[in-house]
Coordinates of C-alpha atoms in Angstrom, one line a residue:
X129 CA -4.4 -109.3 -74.1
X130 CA -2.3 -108.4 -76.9
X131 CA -0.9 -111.2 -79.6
X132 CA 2.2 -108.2 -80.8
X133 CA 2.8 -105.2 -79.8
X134 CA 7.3 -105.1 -79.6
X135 CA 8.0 -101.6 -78.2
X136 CA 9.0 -102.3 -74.9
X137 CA 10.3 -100.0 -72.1
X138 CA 13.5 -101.7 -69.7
X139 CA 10.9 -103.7 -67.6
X140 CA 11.2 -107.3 -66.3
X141 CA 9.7 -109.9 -69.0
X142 CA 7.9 -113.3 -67.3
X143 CA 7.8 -115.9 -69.6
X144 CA 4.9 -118.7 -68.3
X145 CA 3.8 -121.9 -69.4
X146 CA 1.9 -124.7 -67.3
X147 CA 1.0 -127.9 -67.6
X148 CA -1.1 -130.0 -65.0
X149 CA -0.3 -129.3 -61.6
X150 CA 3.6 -127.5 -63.1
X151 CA 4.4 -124.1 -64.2
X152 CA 7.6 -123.3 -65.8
X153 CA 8.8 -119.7 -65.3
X154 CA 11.8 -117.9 -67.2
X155 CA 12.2 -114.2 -66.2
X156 CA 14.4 -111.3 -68.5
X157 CA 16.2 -108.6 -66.5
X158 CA 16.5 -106.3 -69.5
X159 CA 18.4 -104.3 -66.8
X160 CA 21.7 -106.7 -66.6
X161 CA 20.4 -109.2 -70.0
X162 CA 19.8 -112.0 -67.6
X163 CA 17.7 -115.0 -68.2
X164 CA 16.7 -116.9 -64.4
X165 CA 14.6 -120.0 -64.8
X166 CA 12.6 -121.7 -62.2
X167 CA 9.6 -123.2 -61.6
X168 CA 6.8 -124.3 -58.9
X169 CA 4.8 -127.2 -58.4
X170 CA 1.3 -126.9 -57.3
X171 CA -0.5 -129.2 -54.5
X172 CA -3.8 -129.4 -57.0
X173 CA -3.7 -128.6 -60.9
X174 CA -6.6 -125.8 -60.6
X175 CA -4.6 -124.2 -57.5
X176 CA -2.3 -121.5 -57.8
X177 CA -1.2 -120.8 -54.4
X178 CA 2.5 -121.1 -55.1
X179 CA 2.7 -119.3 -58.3
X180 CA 0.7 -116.4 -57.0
X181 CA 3.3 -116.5 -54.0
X182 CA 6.0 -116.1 -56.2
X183 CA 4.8 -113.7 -58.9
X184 CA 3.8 -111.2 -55.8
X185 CA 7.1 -110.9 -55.4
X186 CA 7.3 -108.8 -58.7
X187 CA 5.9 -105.4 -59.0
X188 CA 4.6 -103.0 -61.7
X189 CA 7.1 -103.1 -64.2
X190 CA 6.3 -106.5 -65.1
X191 CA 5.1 -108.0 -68.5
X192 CA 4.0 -111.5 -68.6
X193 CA 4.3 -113.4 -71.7
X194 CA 1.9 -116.6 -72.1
X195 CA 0.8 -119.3 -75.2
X196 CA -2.1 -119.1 -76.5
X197 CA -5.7 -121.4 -75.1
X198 CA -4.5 -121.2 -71.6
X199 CA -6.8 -123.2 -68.8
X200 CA -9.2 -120.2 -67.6
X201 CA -8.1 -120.7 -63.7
X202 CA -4.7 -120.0 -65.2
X203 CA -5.8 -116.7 -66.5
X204 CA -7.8 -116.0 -63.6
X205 CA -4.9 -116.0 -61.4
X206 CA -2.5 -113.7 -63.0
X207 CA -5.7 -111.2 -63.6
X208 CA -5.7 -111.6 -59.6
X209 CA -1.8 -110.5 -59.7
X210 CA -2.7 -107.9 -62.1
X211 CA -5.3 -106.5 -59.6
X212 CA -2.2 -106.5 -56.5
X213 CA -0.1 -104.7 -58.9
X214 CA -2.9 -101.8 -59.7
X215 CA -3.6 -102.1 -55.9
X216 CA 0.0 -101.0 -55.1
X217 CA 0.1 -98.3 -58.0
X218 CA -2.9 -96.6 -56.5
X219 CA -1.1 -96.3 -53.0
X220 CA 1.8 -95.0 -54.9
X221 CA -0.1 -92.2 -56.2
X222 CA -1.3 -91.4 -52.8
X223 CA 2.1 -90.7 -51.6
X224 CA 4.2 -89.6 -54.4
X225 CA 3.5 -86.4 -56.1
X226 CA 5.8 -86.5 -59.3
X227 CA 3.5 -89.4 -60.9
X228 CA 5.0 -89.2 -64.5
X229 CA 7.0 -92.3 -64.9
X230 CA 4.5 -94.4 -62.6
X231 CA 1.4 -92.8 -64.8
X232 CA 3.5 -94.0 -67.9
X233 CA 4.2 -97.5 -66.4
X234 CA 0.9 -97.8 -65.2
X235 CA -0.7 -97.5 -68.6
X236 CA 1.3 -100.8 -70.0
X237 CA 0.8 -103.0 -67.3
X238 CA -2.3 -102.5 -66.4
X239 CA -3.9 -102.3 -69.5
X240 CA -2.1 -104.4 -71.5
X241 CA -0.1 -107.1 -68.9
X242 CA 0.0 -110.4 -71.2
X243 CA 2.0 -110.7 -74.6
X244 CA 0.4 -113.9 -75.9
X245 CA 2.7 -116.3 -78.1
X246 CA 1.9 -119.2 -80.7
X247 CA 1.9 -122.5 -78.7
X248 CA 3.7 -123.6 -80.9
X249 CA 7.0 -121.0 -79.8
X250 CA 6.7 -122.7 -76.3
X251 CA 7.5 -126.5 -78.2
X252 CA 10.2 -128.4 -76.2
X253 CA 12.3 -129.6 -79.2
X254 CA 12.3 -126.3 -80.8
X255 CA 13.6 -124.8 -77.8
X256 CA 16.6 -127.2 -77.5
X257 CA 17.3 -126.6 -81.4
X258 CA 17.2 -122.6 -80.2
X259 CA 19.5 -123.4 -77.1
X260 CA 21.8 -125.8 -79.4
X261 CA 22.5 -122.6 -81.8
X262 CA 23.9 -120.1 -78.9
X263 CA 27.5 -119.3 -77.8
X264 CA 29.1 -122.1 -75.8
X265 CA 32.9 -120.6 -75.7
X266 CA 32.8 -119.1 -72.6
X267 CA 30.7 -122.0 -71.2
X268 CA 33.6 -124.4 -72.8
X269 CA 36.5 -122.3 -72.0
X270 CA 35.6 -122.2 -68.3
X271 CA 34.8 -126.4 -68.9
X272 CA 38.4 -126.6 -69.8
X273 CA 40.5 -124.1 -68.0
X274 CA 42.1 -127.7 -66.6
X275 CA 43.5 -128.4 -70.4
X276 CA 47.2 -127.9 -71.8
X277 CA 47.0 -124.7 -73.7
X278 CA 48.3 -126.2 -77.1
X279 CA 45.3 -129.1 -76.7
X280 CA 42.6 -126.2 -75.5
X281 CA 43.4 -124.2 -78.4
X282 CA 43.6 -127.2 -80.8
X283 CA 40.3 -127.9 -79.5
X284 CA 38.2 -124.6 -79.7
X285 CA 39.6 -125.0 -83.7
X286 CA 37.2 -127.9 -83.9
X287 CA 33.5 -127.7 -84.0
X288 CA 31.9 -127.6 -81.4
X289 CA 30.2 -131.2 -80.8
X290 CA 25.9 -131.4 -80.3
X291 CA 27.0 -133.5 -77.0
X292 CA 29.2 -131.0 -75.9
X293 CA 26.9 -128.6 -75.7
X294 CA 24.3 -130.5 -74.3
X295 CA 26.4 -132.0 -71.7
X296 CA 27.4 -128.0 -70.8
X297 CA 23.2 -127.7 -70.7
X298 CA 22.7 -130.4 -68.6
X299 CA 25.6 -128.6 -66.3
X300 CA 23.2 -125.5 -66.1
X301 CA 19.2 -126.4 -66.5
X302 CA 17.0 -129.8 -65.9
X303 CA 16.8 -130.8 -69.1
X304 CA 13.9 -133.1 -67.8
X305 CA 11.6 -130.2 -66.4
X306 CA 9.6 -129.7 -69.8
X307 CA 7.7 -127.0 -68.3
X308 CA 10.7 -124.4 -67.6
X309 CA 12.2 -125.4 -70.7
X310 CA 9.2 -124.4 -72.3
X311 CA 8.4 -121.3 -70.7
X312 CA 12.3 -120.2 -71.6
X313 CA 11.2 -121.3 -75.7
X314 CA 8.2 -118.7 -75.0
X315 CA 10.9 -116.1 -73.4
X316 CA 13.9 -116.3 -76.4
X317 CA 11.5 -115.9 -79.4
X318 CA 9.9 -113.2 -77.7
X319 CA 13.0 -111.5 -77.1
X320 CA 14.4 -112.4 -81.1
X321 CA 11.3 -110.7 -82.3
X322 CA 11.8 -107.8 -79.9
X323 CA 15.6 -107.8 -81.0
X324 CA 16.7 -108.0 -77.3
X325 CA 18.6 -111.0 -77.3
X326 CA 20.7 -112.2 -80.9
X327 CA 20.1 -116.2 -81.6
X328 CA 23.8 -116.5 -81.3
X329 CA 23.8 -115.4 -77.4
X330 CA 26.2 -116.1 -74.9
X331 CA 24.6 -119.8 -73.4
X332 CA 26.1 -117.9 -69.7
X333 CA 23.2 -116.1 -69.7
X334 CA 21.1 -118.9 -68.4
X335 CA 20.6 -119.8 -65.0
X336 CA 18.3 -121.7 -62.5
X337 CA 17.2 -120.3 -59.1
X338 CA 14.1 -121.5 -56.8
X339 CA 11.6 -119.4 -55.3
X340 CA 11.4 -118.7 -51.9
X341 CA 14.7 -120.1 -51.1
X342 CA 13.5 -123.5 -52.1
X343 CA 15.9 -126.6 -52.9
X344 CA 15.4 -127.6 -56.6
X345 CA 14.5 -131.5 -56.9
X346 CA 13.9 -132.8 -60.1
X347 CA 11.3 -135.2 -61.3
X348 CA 13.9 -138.2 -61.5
X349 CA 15.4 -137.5 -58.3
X350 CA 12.1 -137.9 -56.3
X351 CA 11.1 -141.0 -58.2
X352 CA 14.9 -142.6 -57.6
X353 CA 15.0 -141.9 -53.7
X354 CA 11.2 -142.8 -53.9
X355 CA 10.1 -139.6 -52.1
X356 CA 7.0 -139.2 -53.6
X357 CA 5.9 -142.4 -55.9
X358 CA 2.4 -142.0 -57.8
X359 CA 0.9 -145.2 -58.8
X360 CA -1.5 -145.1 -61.9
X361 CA -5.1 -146.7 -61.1
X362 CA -6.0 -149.2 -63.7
X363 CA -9.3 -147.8 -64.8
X364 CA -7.5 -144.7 -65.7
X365 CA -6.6 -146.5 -69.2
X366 CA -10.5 -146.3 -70.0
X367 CA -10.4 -142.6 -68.4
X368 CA -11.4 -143.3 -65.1
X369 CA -10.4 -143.2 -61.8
X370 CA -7.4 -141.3 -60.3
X371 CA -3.7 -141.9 -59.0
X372 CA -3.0 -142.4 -56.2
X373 CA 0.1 -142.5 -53.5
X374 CA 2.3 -145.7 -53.6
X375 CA 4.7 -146.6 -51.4
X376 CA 7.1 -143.7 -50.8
X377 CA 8.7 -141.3 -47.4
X378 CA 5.8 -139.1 -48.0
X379 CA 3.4 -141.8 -48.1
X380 CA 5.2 -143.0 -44.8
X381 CA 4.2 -139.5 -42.8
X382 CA 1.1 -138.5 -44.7
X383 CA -0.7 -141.7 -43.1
X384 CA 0.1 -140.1 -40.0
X385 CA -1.9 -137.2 -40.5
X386 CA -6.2 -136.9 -39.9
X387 CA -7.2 -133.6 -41.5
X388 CA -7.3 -133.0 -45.5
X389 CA -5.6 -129.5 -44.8
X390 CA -2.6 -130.9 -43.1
X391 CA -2.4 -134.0 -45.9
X392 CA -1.9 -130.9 -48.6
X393 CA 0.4 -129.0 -46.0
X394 CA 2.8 -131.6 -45.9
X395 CA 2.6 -132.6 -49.5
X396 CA 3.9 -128.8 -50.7
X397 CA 6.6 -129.3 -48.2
X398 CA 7.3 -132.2 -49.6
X399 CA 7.4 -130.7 -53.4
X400 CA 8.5 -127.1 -52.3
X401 CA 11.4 -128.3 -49.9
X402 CA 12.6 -125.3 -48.4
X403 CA 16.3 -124.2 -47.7
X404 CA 15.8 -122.0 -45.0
X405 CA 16.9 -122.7 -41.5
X406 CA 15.3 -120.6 -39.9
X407 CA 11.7 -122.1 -41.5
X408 CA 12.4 -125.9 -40.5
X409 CA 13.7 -124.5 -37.0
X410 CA 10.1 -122.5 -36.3
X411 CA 8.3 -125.6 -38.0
X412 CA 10.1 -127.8 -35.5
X413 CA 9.3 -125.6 -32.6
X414 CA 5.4 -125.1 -33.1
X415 CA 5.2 -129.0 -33.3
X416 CA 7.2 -129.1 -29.7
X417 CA 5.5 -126.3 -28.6
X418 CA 2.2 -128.0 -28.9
X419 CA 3.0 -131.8 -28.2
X420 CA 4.3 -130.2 -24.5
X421 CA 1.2 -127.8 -23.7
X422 CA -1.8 -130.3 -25.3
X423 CA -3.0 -132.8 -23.1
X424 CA -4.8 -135.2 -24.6
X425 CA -8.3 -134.4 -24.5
X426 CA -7.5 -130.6 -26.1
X427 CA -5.2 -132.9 -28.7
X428 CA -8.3 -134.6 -30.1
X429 CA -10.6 -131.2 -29.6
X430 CA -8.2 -130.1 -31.9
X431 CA -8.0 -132.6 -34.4
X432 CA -12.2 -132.9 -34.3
X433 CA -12.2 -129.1 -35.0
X434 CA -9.7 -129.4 -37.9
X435 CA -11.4 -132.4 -39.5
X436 CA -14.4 -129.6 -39.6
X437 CA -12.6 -127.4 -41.6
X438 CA -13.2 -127.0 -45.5
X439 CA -10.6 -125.9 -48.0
X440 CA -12.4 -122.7 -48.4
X441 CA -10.6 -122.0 -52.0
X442 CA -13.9 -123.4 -54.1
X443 CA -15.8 -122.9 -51.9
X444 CA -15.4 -119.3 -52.3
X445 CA -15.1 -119.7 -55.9
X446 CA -18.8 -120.9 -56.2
X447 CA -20.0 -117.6 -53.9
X448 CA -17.7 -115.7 -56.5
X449 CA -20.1 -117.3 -59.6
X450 CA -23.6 -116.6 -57.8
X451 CA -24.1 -121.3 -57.8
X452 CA -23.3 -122.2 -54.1
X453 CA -25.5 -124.9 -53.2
X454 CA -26.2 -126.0 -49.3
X455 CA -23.1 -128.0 -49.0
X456 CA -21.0 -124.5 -49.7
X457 CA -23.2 -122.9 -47.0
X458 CA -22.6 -126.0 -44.7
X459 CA -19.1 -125.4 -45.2
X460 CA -18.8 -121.9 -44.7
X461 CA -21.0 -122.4 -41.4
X462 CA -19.1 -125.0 -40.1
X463 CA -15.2 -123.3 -41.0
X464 CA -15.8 -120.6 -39.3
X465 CA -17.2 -122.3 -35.9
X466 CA -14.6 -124.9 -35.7
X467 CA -11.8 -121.9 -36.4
X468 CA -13.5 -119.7 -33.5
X469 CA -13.4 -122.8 -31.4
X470 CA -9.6 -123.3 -32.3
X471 CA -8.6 -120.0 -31.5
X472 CA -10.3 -120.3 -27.9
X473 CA -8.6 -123.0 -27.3
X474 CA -5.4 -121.9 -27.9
X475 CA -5.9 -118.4 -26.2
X476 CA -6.7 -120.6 -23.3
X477 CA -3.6 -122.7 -23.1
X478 CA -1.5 -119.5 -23.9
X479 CA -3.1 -117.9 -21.0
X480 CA -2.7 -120.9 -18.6
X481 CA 1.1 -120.8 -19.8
X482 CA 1.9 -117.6 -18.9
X483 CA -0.2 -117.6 -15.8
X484 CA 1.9 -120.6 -14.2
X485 CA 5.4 -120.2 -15.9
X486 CA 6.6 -117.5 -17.6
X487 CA 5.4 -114.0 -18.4
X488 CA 8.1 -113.2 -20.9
X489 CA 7.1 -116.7 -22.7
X490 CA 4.8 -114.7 -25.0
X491 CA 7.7 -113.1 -26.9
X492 CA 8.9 -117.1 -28.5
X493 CA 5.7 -118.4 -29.1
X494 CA 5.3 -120.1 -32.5
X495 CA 4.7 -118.1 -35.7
X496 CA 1.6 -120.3 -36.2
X497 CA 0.5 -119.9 -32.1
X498 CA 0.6 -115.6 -32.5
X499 CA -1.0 -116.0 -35.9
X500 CA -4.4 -117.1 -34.0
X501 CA -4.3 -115.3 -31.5
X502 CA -3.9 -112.3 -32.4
X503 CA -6.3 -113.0 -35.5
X504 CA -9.2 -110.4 -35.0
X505 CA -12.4 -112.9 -34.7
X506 CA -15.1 -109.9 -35.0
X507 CA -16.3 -110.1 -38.5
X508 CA -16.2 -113.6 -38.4
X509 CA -18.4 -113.8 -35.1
X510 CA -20.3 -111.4 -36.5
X511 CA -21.0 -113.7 -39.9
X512 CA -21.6 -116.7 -38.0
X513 CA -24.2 -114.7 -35.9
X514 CA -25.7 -113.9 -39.4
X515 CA -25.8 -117.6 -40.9
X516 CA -27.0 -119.3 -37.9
X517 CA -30.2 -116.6 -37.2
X518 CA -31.0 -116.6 -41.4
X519 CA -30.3 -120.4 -42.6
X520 CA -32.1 -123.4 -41.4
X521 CA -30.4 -126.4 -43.0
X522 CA -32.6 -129.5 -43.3
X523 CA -31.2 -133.6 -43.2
X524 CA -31.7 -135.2 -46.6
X525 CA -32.4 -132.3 -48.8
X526 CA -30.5 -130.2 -50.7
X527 CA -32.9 -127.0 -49.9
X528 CA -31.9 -124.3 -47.7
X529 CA -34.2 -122.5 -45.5
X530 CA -34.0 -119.1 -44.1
X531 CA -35.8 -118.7 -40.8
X532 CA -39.0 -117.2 -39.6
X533 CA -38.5 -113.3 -39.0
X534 CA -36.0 -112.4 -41.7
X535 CA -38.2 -111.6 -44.0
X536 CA -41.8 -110.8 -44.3
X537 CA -42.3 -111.3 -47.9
X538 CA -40.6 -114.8 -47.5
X539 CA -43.2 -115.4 -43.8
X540 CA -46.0 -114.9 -46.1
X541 CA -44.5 -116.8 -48.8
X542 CA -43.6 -120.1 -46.7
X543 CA -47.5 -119.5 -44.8
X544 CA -49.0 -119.9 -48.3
X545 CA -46.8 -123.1 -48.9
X546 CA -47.6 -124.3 -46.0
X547 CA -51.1 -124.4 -46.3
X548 CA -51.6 -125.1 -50.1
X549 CA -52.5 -128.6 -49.2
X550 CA -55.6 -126.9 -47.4
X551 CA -56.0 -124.2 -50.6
X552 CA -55.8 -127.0 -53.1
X553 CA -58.5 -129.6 -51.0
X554 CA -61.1 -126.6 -50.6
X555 CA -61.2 -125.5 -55.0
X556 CA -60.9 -129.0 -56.0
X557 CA -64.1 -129.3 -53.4
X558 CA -65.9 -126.2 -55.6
X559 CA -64.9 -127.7 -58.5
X560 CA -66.0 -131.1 -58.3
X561 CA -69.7 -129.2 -56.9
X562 CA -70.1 -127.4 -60.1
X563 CA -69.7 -130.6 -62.1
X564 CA -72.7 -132.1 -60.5
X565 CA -73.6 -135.3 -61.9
X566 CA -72.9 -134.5 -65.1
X567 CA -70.8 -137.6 -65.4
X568 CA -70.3 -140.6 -63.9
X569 CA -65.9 -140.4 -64.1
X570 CA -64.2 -140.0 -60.6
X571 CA -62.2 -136.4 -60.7
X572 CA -59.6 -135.2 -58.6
X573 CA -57.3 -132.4 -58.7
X574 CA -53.5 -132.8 -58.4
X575 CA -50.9 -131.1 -57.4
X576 CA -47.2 -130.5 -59.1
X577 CA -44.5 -129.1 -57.0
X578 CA -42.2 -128.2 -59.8
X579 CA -45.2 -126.6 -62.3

């Protein structure tokens, strides 16, 4: 990472800064001098599923800018956007041959991908004293277009007024949403230091825009309509404990639901409300789709199979750092069967459906129905097949066991243990001959797992 480095090529500048489960995003187009804010809320604090969604979306020619002592699963995600971007550049190569301006881009990115900024350029109140010193005219003369020209005129004489110009803010950004108005703090000095962007820019420059076509809700505006309502437990004063769900419209559906995986599904619906018809429409159909075609036995095979189902995200994190213990095997083990048992369900109602009603009824199943069955289940059978031959997993210990036949060194290994008992009872019988009666103290010869 570099802390300075201001020769910059035309590329697009991603300004970030989170906080808890909330990363504010402002992104320069040094192309049309355009400043987009957004920003994306995150099911779990350590999770970046919905910032990696939306930074995917931006290719090579991408610099990040970030503060300084940011959380290491922070920095581990964008290193694992960094890694699609070189990805893509290497398929690039592949099929272009006039690689100059790639080779050239390549070099910056990948290298080099994060400018890192004083914390302290990313402070809130320094940001609205930055935002307080641009150009409101146009901003005001579009305000006022409604005005008599003598009292427009008469009025752009005068200074213009602190609450003016944050009322014109409030017109244009959250002012609430300390995150984004962070990461654009971040963004602007950046660009001053780069001498991109004058102190005294035109305040038009700023706009807000959601990812993914999502509708923008502010903090307030969930709290007021009590959408989602988080009630503080009481031991948290004394650090303990955790929030929890009060009484809210997500609380309302999210006691309708079994598995953990649908609880977190609904709740980034809930904070990522989407604006797309076409997405509530197919939601909407794959919950028909299913409530006509499940009886009621297959309905709770399901819902048993799901509960079995492990949010496989640290669970593959503690493979990734070489300290999975037996309940991240368990896991593992028990995902994978419960999925294959899913997916033969479903292939067997899809199968029955078409059999008896319709064969063209394949081309409108749900998104979520083709997804499974058309998944390819090899490798997966063929990893299950592994675990269950090679693990033996035994009740009330956290030990795992790898079966007889794997491994001869291990066979002989386990034979040994198994008869140390034996080993141990026939020396301590040697020894306790070769003492003789050469004293009258009782001996015996113990044995320490551990040593």
């Amino acid at each position: 990472m570099r802390t300075q480095s201001l020769k910059l090529q035309d590329k697009t500048l991603i300004s970030l800064f989170n906080k808890k489960n909330r990363t504010g995003i402002a992104i320069f187009d040094s192309l049309n001098e355009q400043i987009t804010l957004s920003s994306v809320i995150e099911v779990e604090a350590c999770n970046f599923q919905n910032l990696l969604k939306f930074l995917s979306g931006f290719r090579y020619d991408t610099e990040f800018i970030i503060p300084q002592r940011c959380s290491k699963d922070f920095l581990m995600n964008l290193n694992e956007i960094n890694a699609f971007n070189k990805q893509d550049l290497e398929e690039l190569e592949e099929e272009k041959k006039d690689l100059d301006n790639i080779q050239t881009s390549k070099s910056k990115f990948l290298e080099e991908p994060f400018f890192v900024l004083n914390k302290s350029e990313f402070d809130y109140d320094l940001t609205i004293d930055i935002l307080m010193k641009a150009d409101f005219t146009e901003v005001l003369e579009q305000e006022n277009q409604a005005m008599p020209i003598v009292d427009f005129w008469q009025k752009q004489n005068e200074q213009q007024s602190n609450k003016e110009k944050t009322m014109s803010l409030k017109k244009v950004l959250d002012m609430d949403n300390v995150e984004m108005i962070s990461a654009l703090g971040g963004l602007l000095n950046f660009l001053f230091k780069l001498a991109k962007l004058k102190r005294s820019f035109n305040i038009g420059k700023l706009k807000m825009k959601q990812p993914q076509k999502n509708v923008y809700m502010s903090l307030k505006t969930y709290h007021s309509l009590s959408i989602i309502k988080e009630e503080i437990h009481p031991s948290q004063i004394k650090g303990k404990g955790r929030s929890k769900e009060g009484f809210s419209v997500f609380n309302l559906y999210d006691s309708m639901i079994s598995t953990t995986h649908g609880k977190k599904l609904l709740r980034n619906w809930f904070l990522n409300p989407t604006s797309e018809i076409d997405t509530l429409e197919e939601r909407s159909y794959a919950v028909d789709f299913l409530l006509s075609r499940l009886s009621l036995d297959s309905f709770d095979k399901v819902r048993i199979y799901m509960k079995k189902i492990y949010d496989m995200v640290p669970v593959l994190n503690k493979f990734q750092n070489s300290c999975a213990k037996k309940d991240h095997w368990r896991k593992l083990s028990s995902s994978i069967e419960n999925f294959l048992k899913i997916k033969n369900l479903v292939q067997t109602i899809v199968e029955d459906n078409l059999a008896s009603r319709d064969r063209d009824r394949e081309k409108s199943l749900p998104l979520i129905i083709t997804k499974i069955v058309q998944f390819e289940e090899t490798e997966l059978v063929d990893l299950q097949s592994l675990l269950v031959a090679t693990l033996k997993f035994r009740e009330n210990t956290e030990t795992i066991e790898i079966n007889g036949g794997i491994n001869e060194i291990l066979d002989n290994l386990r034979k040994f243990y198994d008869n140390l008992d034996d080993i141990l009872t026939y020396y301590a019988k040697i020894e306790l001959e070769n003492l003789g009666d050469s004293t009258d103290q009782k001996l015996c010869l113990t044995y320490i797992p551990h040593f």
